[in-house]
């Protein structure tokens, strides 16, 4: 009996700790094992609450490997069985490569209107929207930073259609953006999603995930009499690990570290951008940064091969990185939260040496061609 009480205490302690992180009084938590399970439950919650079926997602999005999530992940379904009738794909609000770019007077409104158009079109066909499902900062899409105001406007349109806004924080949550615990908070204090999913950093390598939502949505899910059950959800080992992770984030000021080191790394990459035309864009916040390579800055043609080459060469320096984005032309920086100033210096120096080699090769090739 004492052991059971201890287990329950750990579980409750973890929920209380997460509620402090969320700072929302009406949240209900459901603990899971992996991010895909969390997103699958979020999808079920949205549908049960709204009694609607259809989902709006962003182009090139990825939300997990379960069948239900492959269906709402353009990054995956376009290579497999294709788009389902109940899935509606909105353009990625990318102000570097997208339809509306940084010179547009209000890209947030323009991209949000495209979501509104999808809703209107779906409703004309008799479809009803259950949810808008998006990462708070699209990662697989290319380390995209939403134009300010986009999420709030989209949430407004989705709510008008009877749907809910689901924020996928599985990659961006727990302080990676530095300034806030959750990336959706970048949109402002007056914005809060209806459902939030979290995972990856939650257990620092241990499989642990969670869904947070309002009491109203949670109640709608359980009122149908169908019990939700997860064999290992909320187990004491996972909860103890989750509590330890939260303690480290606070005690070691990992959010502050993300802000300081992220700003330093971004500055170093911008310096490289000023020196090497191959770098078209540097974007991000905290320790969520993307460096996009282009063949030509005017046309912004993605430099896919060059990005792959840089990543391959970095491995020679024992630096493991990868690419993202629709053309795999964005080198992504999402290091561990303990990443240091010295680590950032080392990475930037290696990238600089590789780009210098590329520039010299290009110059030599041009001279040979002219000769």
Short mmCIF file of C-alpha atoms in Angstrom, two decimals:
data_model
loop_
_atom_site.label_atom_id
_atom_site.label_comp_id
_atom_site.label_asym_id
_atom_site.label_seq_id
_atom_site.Cartn_x
_atom_site.Cartn_y
_atom_site.Cartn_z
CA UNK A 1 0.00 0.00 0.00
CA UNK A 2 2.88 2.36 0.79
CA UNK A 3 4.46 1.53 -2.56
CA UNK A 4 1.18 2.31 -4.36
CA UNK A 5 0.89 5.63 -2.53
CA UNK A 6 4.45 6.49 -3.55
CA UNK A 7 3.68 5.69 -7.18
CA UNK A 8 0.54 7.82 -7.14
CA UNK A 9 2.43 10.64 -5.43
CA UNK A 10 5.08 10.67 -8.16
CA UNK A 11 2.42 10.78 -10.84
CA UNK A 12 0.57 13.66 -9.16
CA UNK A 13 3.83 15.54 -8.52
CA UNK A 14 4.69 15.36 -12.18
CA UNK A 15 1.30 16.63 -13.29
CA UNK A 16 1.55 19.50 -10.81
CA UNK A 17 5.02 20.37 -12.10
CA UNK A 18 3.81 20.39 -15.69
CA UNK A 19 0.87 22.60 -14.74
CA UNK A 20 3.33 25.12 -13.34
CA UNK A 21 5.19 24.99 -16.64
CA UNK A 22 1.95 25.57 -18.55
CA UNK A 23 0.56 28.17 -16.12
CA UNK A 24 -2.99 27.31 -17.22
CA UNK A 25 -5.50 26.52 -14.47
CA UNK A 26 -7.90 24.53 -16.63
CA UNK A 27 -5.45 22.03 -18.09
CA UNK A 28 -5.99 18.29 -18.01
CA UNK A 29 -3.00 16.02 -18.63
CA UNK A 30 -2.71 12.59 -20.20
CA UNK A 31 0.72 10.99 -19.93
CA UNK A 32 1.98 8.89 -22.83
CA UNK A 33 5.11 7.03 -23.89
CA UNK A 34 6.04 8.60 -27.22
CA UNK A 35 5.18 11.73 -29.19
CA UNK A 36 3.27 9.80 -31.84
CA UNK A 37 0.91 8.45 -29.18
CA UNK A 38 0.39 11.98 -27.87
CA UNK A 39 -0.51 13.31 -31.32
CA UNK A 40 -2.80 10.36 -31.98
CA UNK A 41 -4.65 11.08 -28.73
CA UNK A 42 -4.85 14.80 -29.62
CA UNK A 43 -6.48 13.85 -32.91
CA UNK A 44 -9.00 11.68 -31.09
CA UNK A 45 -9.71 14.42 -28.54
CA UNK A 46 -10.36 16.97 -31.28
CA UNK A 47 -12.74 14.70 -33.13
CA UNK A 48 -14.60 13.55 -30.04
CA UNK A 49 -15.04 17.12 -28.78
CA UNK A 50 -16.09 18.72 -32.06
CA UNK A 51 -17.88 15.70 -33.56
CA UNK A 52 -16.15 16.69 -36.79
CA UNK A 53 -13.77 14.61 -38.91
CA UNK A 54 -11.59 16.80 -41.13
CA UNK A 55 -8.14 18.12 -40.25
CA UNK A 56 -6.10 21.02 -41.63
CA UNK A 57 -2.32 20.62 -41.62
CA UNK A 58 0.61 22.55 -43.01
CA UNK A 59 2.45 21.46 -46.12
CA UNK A 60 5.52 19.29 -45.48
CA UNK A 61 4.40 18.68 -41.89
CA UNK A 62 5.33 15.57 -39.93
CA UNK A 63 3.42 14.54 -36.80
CA UNK A 64 4.38 10.92 -36.19
CA UNK A 65 4.69 7.40 -37.51
CA UNK A 66 1.30 5.91 -36.58
CA UNK A 67 -1.13 5.32 -39.44
CA UNK A 68 -3.44 8.07 -38.17
CA UNK A 69 -0.53 10.52 -38.14
CA UNK A 70 0.95 9.52 -41.47
CA UNK A 71 -2.47 10.53 -42.83
CA UNK A 72 -1.97 14.10 -41.52
CA UNK A 73 1.72 14.33 -42.42
CA UNK A 74 2.24 15.55 -46.01
CA UNK A 75 5.96 14.90 -45.57
CA UNK A 76 5.09 11.20 -45.41
CA UNK A 77 1.75 10.57 -47.14
CA UNK A 78 2.88 12.08 -50.45
CA UNK A 79 5.43 9.27 -50.68
CA UNK A 80 2.93 6.61 -49.65
CA UNK A 81 -0.83 6.35 -50.21
CA UNK A 82 -1.47 10.01 -50.89
CA UNK A 83 -3.81 12.57 -49.35
CA UNK A 84 -7.05 11.46 -47.73
CA UNK A 85 -10.27 13.30 -48.55
CA UNK A 86 -10.63 14.52 -44.95
CA UNK A 87 -7.16 16.08 -44.89
CA UNK A 88 -6.67 19.66 -46.09
CA UNK A 89 -3.16 21.01 -46.65
CA UNK A 90 -2.43 24.69 -46.07
CA UNK A 91 0.68 26.36 -47.50
CA UNK A 92 3.62 26.55 -45.16
CA UNK A 93 3.84 30.19 -43.96
CA UNK A 94 7.43 30.48 -45.13
CA UNK A 95 8.40 34.11 -45.68
CA UNK A 96 11.67 33.11 -47.40
CA UNK A 97 10.46 30.63 -50.03
CA UNK A 98 6.69 30.88 -49.80
CA UNK A 99 3.99 32.68 -51.76
CA UNK A 100 4.11 35.65 -49.37
CA UNK A 101 7.61 36.70 -48.41
CA UNK A 102 9.33 39.12 -46.06
CA UNK A 103 8.47 42.10 -48.25
CA UNK A 104 4.71 41.46 -47.96
CA UNK A 105 2.93 44.06 -45.77
CA UNK A 106 1.10 41.41 -43.70
CA UNK A 107 2.22 37.83 -44.42
CA UNK A 108 0.51 36.49 -41.29
CA UNK A 109 -2.91 37.64 -42.47
CA UNK A 110 -2.23 36.53 -46.04
CA UNK A 111 -1.27 33.00 -45.03
CA UNK A 112 -4.12 32.80 -42.50
CA UNK A 113 -6.58 33.74 -45.26
CA UNK A 114 -5.37 30.69 -47.19
CA UNK A 115 -6.41 28.54 -44.23
CA UNK A 116 -9.78 30.31 -44.21
CA UNK A 117 -10.16 29.50 -47.92
CA UNK A 118 -9.51 25.82 -47.20
CA UNK A 119 -12.19 25.87 -44.50
CA UNK A 120 -14.72 27.54 -46.81
CA UNK A 121 -13.98 25.09 -49.61
CA UNK A 122 -14.32 22.08 -47.29
CA UNK A 123 -17.62 23.34 -45.88
CA UNK A 124 -19.05 23.82 -49.36
CA UNK A 125 -18.45 20.11 -49.91
CA UNK A 126 -20.22 19.22 -46.66
CA UNK A 127 -17.05 18.62 -44.65
CA UNK A 128 -16.60 19.82 -41.07
CA UNK A 129 -13.26 20.83 -39.57
CA UNK A 130 -12.24 19.15 -36.32
CA UNK A 131 -8.85 20.77 -35.95
CA UNK A 132 -5.91 22.72 -37.26
CA UNK A 133 -2.83 20.66 -36.43
CA UNK A 134 0.60 22.32 -36.54
CA UNK A 135 4.01 22.37 -34.93
CA UNK A 136 4.48 25.65 -33.10
CA UNK A 137 7.63 26.05 -35.19
CA UNK A 138 7.68 23.75 -38.24
CA UNK A 139 10.82 21.66 -38.05
CA UNK A 140 10.74 19.15 -40.90
CA UNK A 141 9.31 22.00 -42.97
CA UNK A 142 12.64 23.79 -42.69
CA UNK A 143 12.98 25.46 -39.26
CA UNK A 144 10.20 27.94 -40.04
CA UNK A 145 9.35 30.90 -37.82
CA UNK A 146 5.70 31.87 -38.21
CA UNK A 147 5.00 35.51 -39.12
CA UNK A 148 3.70 37.28 -35.99
CA UNK A 149 -0.06 36.97 -35.60
CA UNK A 150 -0.48 33.94 -37.87
CA UNK A 151 -1.45 31.44 -35.15
CA UNK A 152 -3.99 33.77 -33.52
CA UNK A 153 -5.69 34.50 -36.82
CA UNK A 154 -5.78 30.83 -37.83
CA UNK A 155 -7.20 29.88 -34.41
CA UNK A 156 -9.93 32.47 -34.90
CA UNK A 157 -10.95 30.99 -38.26
CA UNK A 158 -10.76 27.41 -36.98
CA UNK A 159 -12.89 28.22 -33.93
CA UNK A 160 -15.48 29.89 -36.13
CA UNK A 161 -15.68 26.62 -38.08
CA UNK A 162 -16.24 24.65 -34.87
CA UNK A 163 -12.74 23.22 -34.73
CA UNK A 164 -9.87 23.35 -32.24
CA UNK A 165 -6.24 24.45 -32.52
CA UNK A 166 -3.67 21.72 -31.76
CA UNK A 167 -0.08 22.81 -31.08
CA UNK A 168 2.54 20.11 -31.58
CA UNK A 169 5.37 20.99 -29.15
CA UNK A 170 7.09 17.62 -29.38
CA UNK A 171 10.27 19.11 -30.83
CA UNK A 172 10.03 22.72 -29.66
CA UNK A 173 8.75 22.47 -26.10
CA UNK A 174 10.46 22.61 -22.70
CA UNK A 175 12.44 25.79 -23.26
CA UNK A 176 14.20 25.20 -26.58
CA UNK A 177 13.19 28.66 -27.81
CA UNK A 178 14.73 30.14 -24.66
CA UNK A 179 12.42 33.04 -24.04
CA UNK A 180 9.48 30.76 -23.25
CA UNK A 181 8.86 27.21 -22.13
CA UNK A 182 6.57 26.59 -25.11
CA UNK A 183 7.13 27.86 -28.65
CA UNK A 184 3.45 28.77 -29.05
CA UNK A 185 4.02 31.48 -26.43
CA UNK A 186 6.01 33.40 -29.04
CA UNK A 187 2.62 34.39 -30.44
CA UNK A 188 1.85 36.43 -27.32
CA UNK A 189 0.19 36.07 -23.93
CA UNK A 190 -3.30 36.28 -25.44
CA UNK A 191 -2.83 33.10 -27.48
CA UNK A 192 -3.27 29.60 -26.09
CA UNK A 193 -3.96 26.45 -28.14
CA UNK A 194 -6.88 24.20 -27.26
CA UNK A 195 -4.67 21.11 -27.18
CA UNK A 196 -0.89 20.88 -26.71
CA UNK A 197 1.21 17.77 -27.30
CA UNK A 198 4.72 17.27 -25.97
CA UNK A 199 7.34 14.55 -26.14
CA UNK A 200 11.02 14.13 -27.09
CA UNK A 201 12.77 16.48 -24.57
CA UNK A 202 10.25 15.58 -21.89
CA UNK A 203 12.24 12.50 -20.84
CA UNK A 204 15.65 13.51 -22.22
CA UNK A 205 15.90 10.27 -24.18
CA UNK A 206 13.50 8.24 -22.07
CA UNK A 207 10.19 7.59 -23.89
CA UNK A 208 7.80 10.05 -22.31
CA UNK A 209 5.07 12.22 -23.82
CA UNK A 210 1.94 14.07 -22.77
CA UNK A 211 -1.22 15.75 -24.00
CA UNK A 212 -2.56 18.88 -22.29
CA UNK A 213 -6.02 20.24 -22.96
CA UNK A 214 -8.92 22.00 -21.26
CA UNK A 215 -11.31 20.34 -18.82
CA UNK A 216 -14.12 20.83 -21.31
CA UNK A 217 -12.37 18.95 -24.11
CA UNK A 218 -11.16 16.23 -21.75
CA UNK A 219 -14.67 15.75 -20.39
CA UNK A 220 -16.12 15.36 -23.89
CA UNK A 221 -13.61 12.60 -24.51
CA UNK A 222 -14.55 10.58 -21.41
CA UNK A 223 -18.30 11.28 -21.33
CA UNK A 224 -18.94 8.73 -24.08
CA UNK A 225 -18.27 5.93 -21.62
CA UNK A 226 -15.29 4.56 -23.57
CA UNK A 227 -12.40 4.28 -21.14
CA UNK A 228 -9.00 5.53 -22.25
CA UNK A 229 -6.31 3.11 -21.11
CA UNK A 230 -2.54 3.00 -21.54
CA UNK A 231 -0.57 0.18 -19.96
CA UNK A 232 2.52 2.22 -19.11
CA UNK A 233 1.10 5.75 -19.17
CA UNK A 234 1.89 7.63 -15.96
CA UNK A 235 4.17 4.87 -14.63
CA UNK A 236 6.36 5.94 -11.68
CA UNK A 237 9.69 5.42 -13.44
CA UNK A 238 8.73 7.73 -16.30
CA UNK A 239 7.25 10.30 -13.92
CA UNK A 240 10.42 10.30 -11.80
CA UNK A 241 12.50 10.83 -14.93
CA UNK A 242 10.17 13.59 -16.09
CA UNK A 243 10.49 15.36 -12.72
CA UNK A 244 14.27 15.08 -12.89
CA UNK A 245 14.27 16.66 -16.35
CA UNK A 246 12.13 19.58 -15.14
CA UNK A 247 14.50 20.05 -12.19
CA UNK A 248 17.54 20.20 -14.46
CA UNK A 249 15.87 22.65 -16.84
CA UNK A 250 15.26 24.99 -13.90
CA UNK A 251 18.40 24.46 -11.82
CA UNK A 252 20.81 24.66 -14.77
CA UNK A 253 18.90 27.53 -16.37
CA UNK A 254 18.68 25.71 -19.69
CA UNK A 255 16.19 28.21 -21.04
CA UNK A 256 18.62 31.01 -20.35
CA UNK A 257 21.37 28.94 -21.92
CA UNK A 258 19.24 28.43 -25.03
CA UNK A 259 18.79 32.19 -25.32
CA UNK A 260 22.46 33.06 -24.80
CA UNK A 261 24.04 30.30 -26.84
CA UNK A 262 21.35 30.42 -29.52
CA UNK A 263 21.84 34.15 -30.02
CA UNK A 264 25.62 33.66 -30.20
CA UNK A 265 25.34 30.81 -32.70
CA UNK A 266 22.90 32.76 -34.84
CA UNK A 267 25.25 35.74 -34.86
CA UNK A 268 28.14 33.52 -35.98
CA UNK A 269 26.03 32.06 -38.79
CA UNK A 270 24.96 35.53 -39.93
CA UNK A 271 28.65 36.48 -40.09
CA UNK A 272 29.24 33.47 -42.33
CA UNK A 273 26.20 34.48 -44.40
CA UNK A 274 27.76 37.91 -44.98
CA UNK A 275 30.91 36.19 -46.23
CA UNK A 276 29.54 33.29 -48.28
CA UNK A 277 26.72 33.77 -50.86
CA UNK A 278 25.85 30.07 -50.52
CA UNK A 279 24.04 30.90 -47.27
CA UNK A 280 20.73 32.43 -48.30
CA UNK A 281 18.99 32.72 -44.95
CA UNK A 282 19.64 32.27 -41.25
CA UNK A 283 16.53 32.08 -39.09
CA UNK A 284 15.43 30.83 -35.72
CA UNK A 285 15.17 31.54 -32.03
CA UNK A 286 16.95 30.01 -29.06
CA UNK A 287 18.42 26.64 -29.95
CA UNK A 288 16.06 26.18 -32.89
CA UNK A 289 17.92 27.58 -35.90
CA UNK A 290 17.97 26.91 -39.63
CA UNK A 291 20.65 27.87 -42.14
CA UNK A 292 19.30 27.67 -45.69
CA UNK A 293 21.73 27.16 -48.56
CA UNK A 294 20.90 28.51 -52.03
CA UNK A 295 22.60 28.40 -55.39
CA UNK A 296 21.66 32.01 -56.04
CA UNK A 297 20.36 34.57 -53.56
CA UNK A 298 18.18 36.35 -56.10
CA UNK A 299 16.33 33.27 -57.35
CA UNK A 300 16.68 31.49 -53.98
CA UNK A 301 17.17 28.18 -55.77
CA UNK A 302 17.69 25.52 -53.04
CA UNK A 303 21.24 24.19 -52.84
CA UNK A 304 20.33 20.63 -51.93
CA UNK A 305 23.57 18.97 -52.98
CA UNK A 306 25.69 21.60 -51.29
CA UNK A 307 23.76 21.21 -48.02
CA UNK A 308 24.29 17.45 -48.12
CA UNK A 309 27.99 18.01 -48.77
CA UNK A 310 28.37 20.36 -45.79
CA UNK A 311 26.62 17.88 -43.49
CA UNK A 312 28.83 15.06 -44.75
CA UNK A 313 32.01 17.07 -44.23
CA UNK A 314 30.94 18.08 -40.72
CA UNK A 315 30.97 14.40 -39.78
CA UNK A 316 34.71 14.39 -40.46
CA UNK A 317 34.98 16.90 -37.61
CA UNK A 318 32.77 14.67 -35.42
CA UNK A 319 29.85 17.08 -35.71
CA UNK A 320 26.58 15.30 -36.49
CA UNK A 321 23.95 17.39 -38.24
CA UNK A 322 21.23 16.89 -40.82
CA UNK A 323 19.06 18.75 -43.30
CA UNK A 324 15.37 19.62 -43.41
CA UNK A 325 12.91 21.50 -45.56
CA UNK A 326 11.04 20.62 -48.75
CA UNK A 327 14.34 20.49 -50.69
CA UNK A 328 16.61 19.32 -47.86
CA UNK A 329 18.49 22.58 -48.27
CA UNK A 330 18.18 23.76 -44.65
CA UNK A 331 20.89 22.72 -42.22
CA UNK A 332 19.16 22.48 -38.87
CA UNK A 333 20.57 23.36 -35.48
CA UNK A 334 18.67 21.70 -32.61
CA UNK A 335 21.47 20.68 -30.26
CA UNK A 336 21.09 19.45 -26.67
CA UNK A 337 19.98 22.22 -24.33
CA UNK A 338 23.36 22.10 -22.58
CA UNK A 339 25.07 23.23 -25.80
CA UNK A 340 27.74 25.78 -24.90
CA UNK A 341 29.30 28.92 -26.36
CA UNK A 342 32.44 26.87 -27.03
CA UNK A 343 30.37 24.25 -28.87
CA UNK A 344 28.79 26.98 -31.01
CA UNK A 345 32.22 28.42 -31.82
CA UNK A 346 33.49 25.00 -32.87
CA UNK A 347 30.51 24.29 -35.12
CA UNK A 348 30.65 27.72 -36.80
CA UNK A 349 34.40 27.43 -37.34
CA UNK A 350 33.99 24.03 -39.01
CA UNK A 351 31.20 25.29 -41.26
CA UNK A 352 33.32 28.30 -42.19
CA UNK A 353 36.26 26.09 -43.17
CA UNK A 354 34.00 23.88 -45.29
CA UNK A 355 32.38 26.84 -47.04
CA UNK A 356 35.79 28.41 -47.66
CA UNK A 357 36.86 25.18 -49.35
CA UNK A 358 33.71 25.21 -51.48
CA UNK A 359 34.33 28.85 -52.47
CA UNK A 360 37.97 28.14 -53.43
CA UNK A 361 36.93 25.10 -55.48
CA UNK A 362 34.31 27.15 -57.29
CA UNK A 363 36.86 29.88 -58.03
CA UNK A 364 39.44 27.38 -59.30
CA UNK A 365 36.81 25.67 -61.46
CA UNK A 366 35.79 29.02 -62.96
CA UNK A 367 39.41 29.89 -63.76
CA UNK A 368 39.97 26.50 -65.42
CA UNK A 369 36.76 26.90 -67.43
CA UNK A 370 37.81 30.38 -68.60
CA UNK A 371 41.25 29.09 -69.48
#
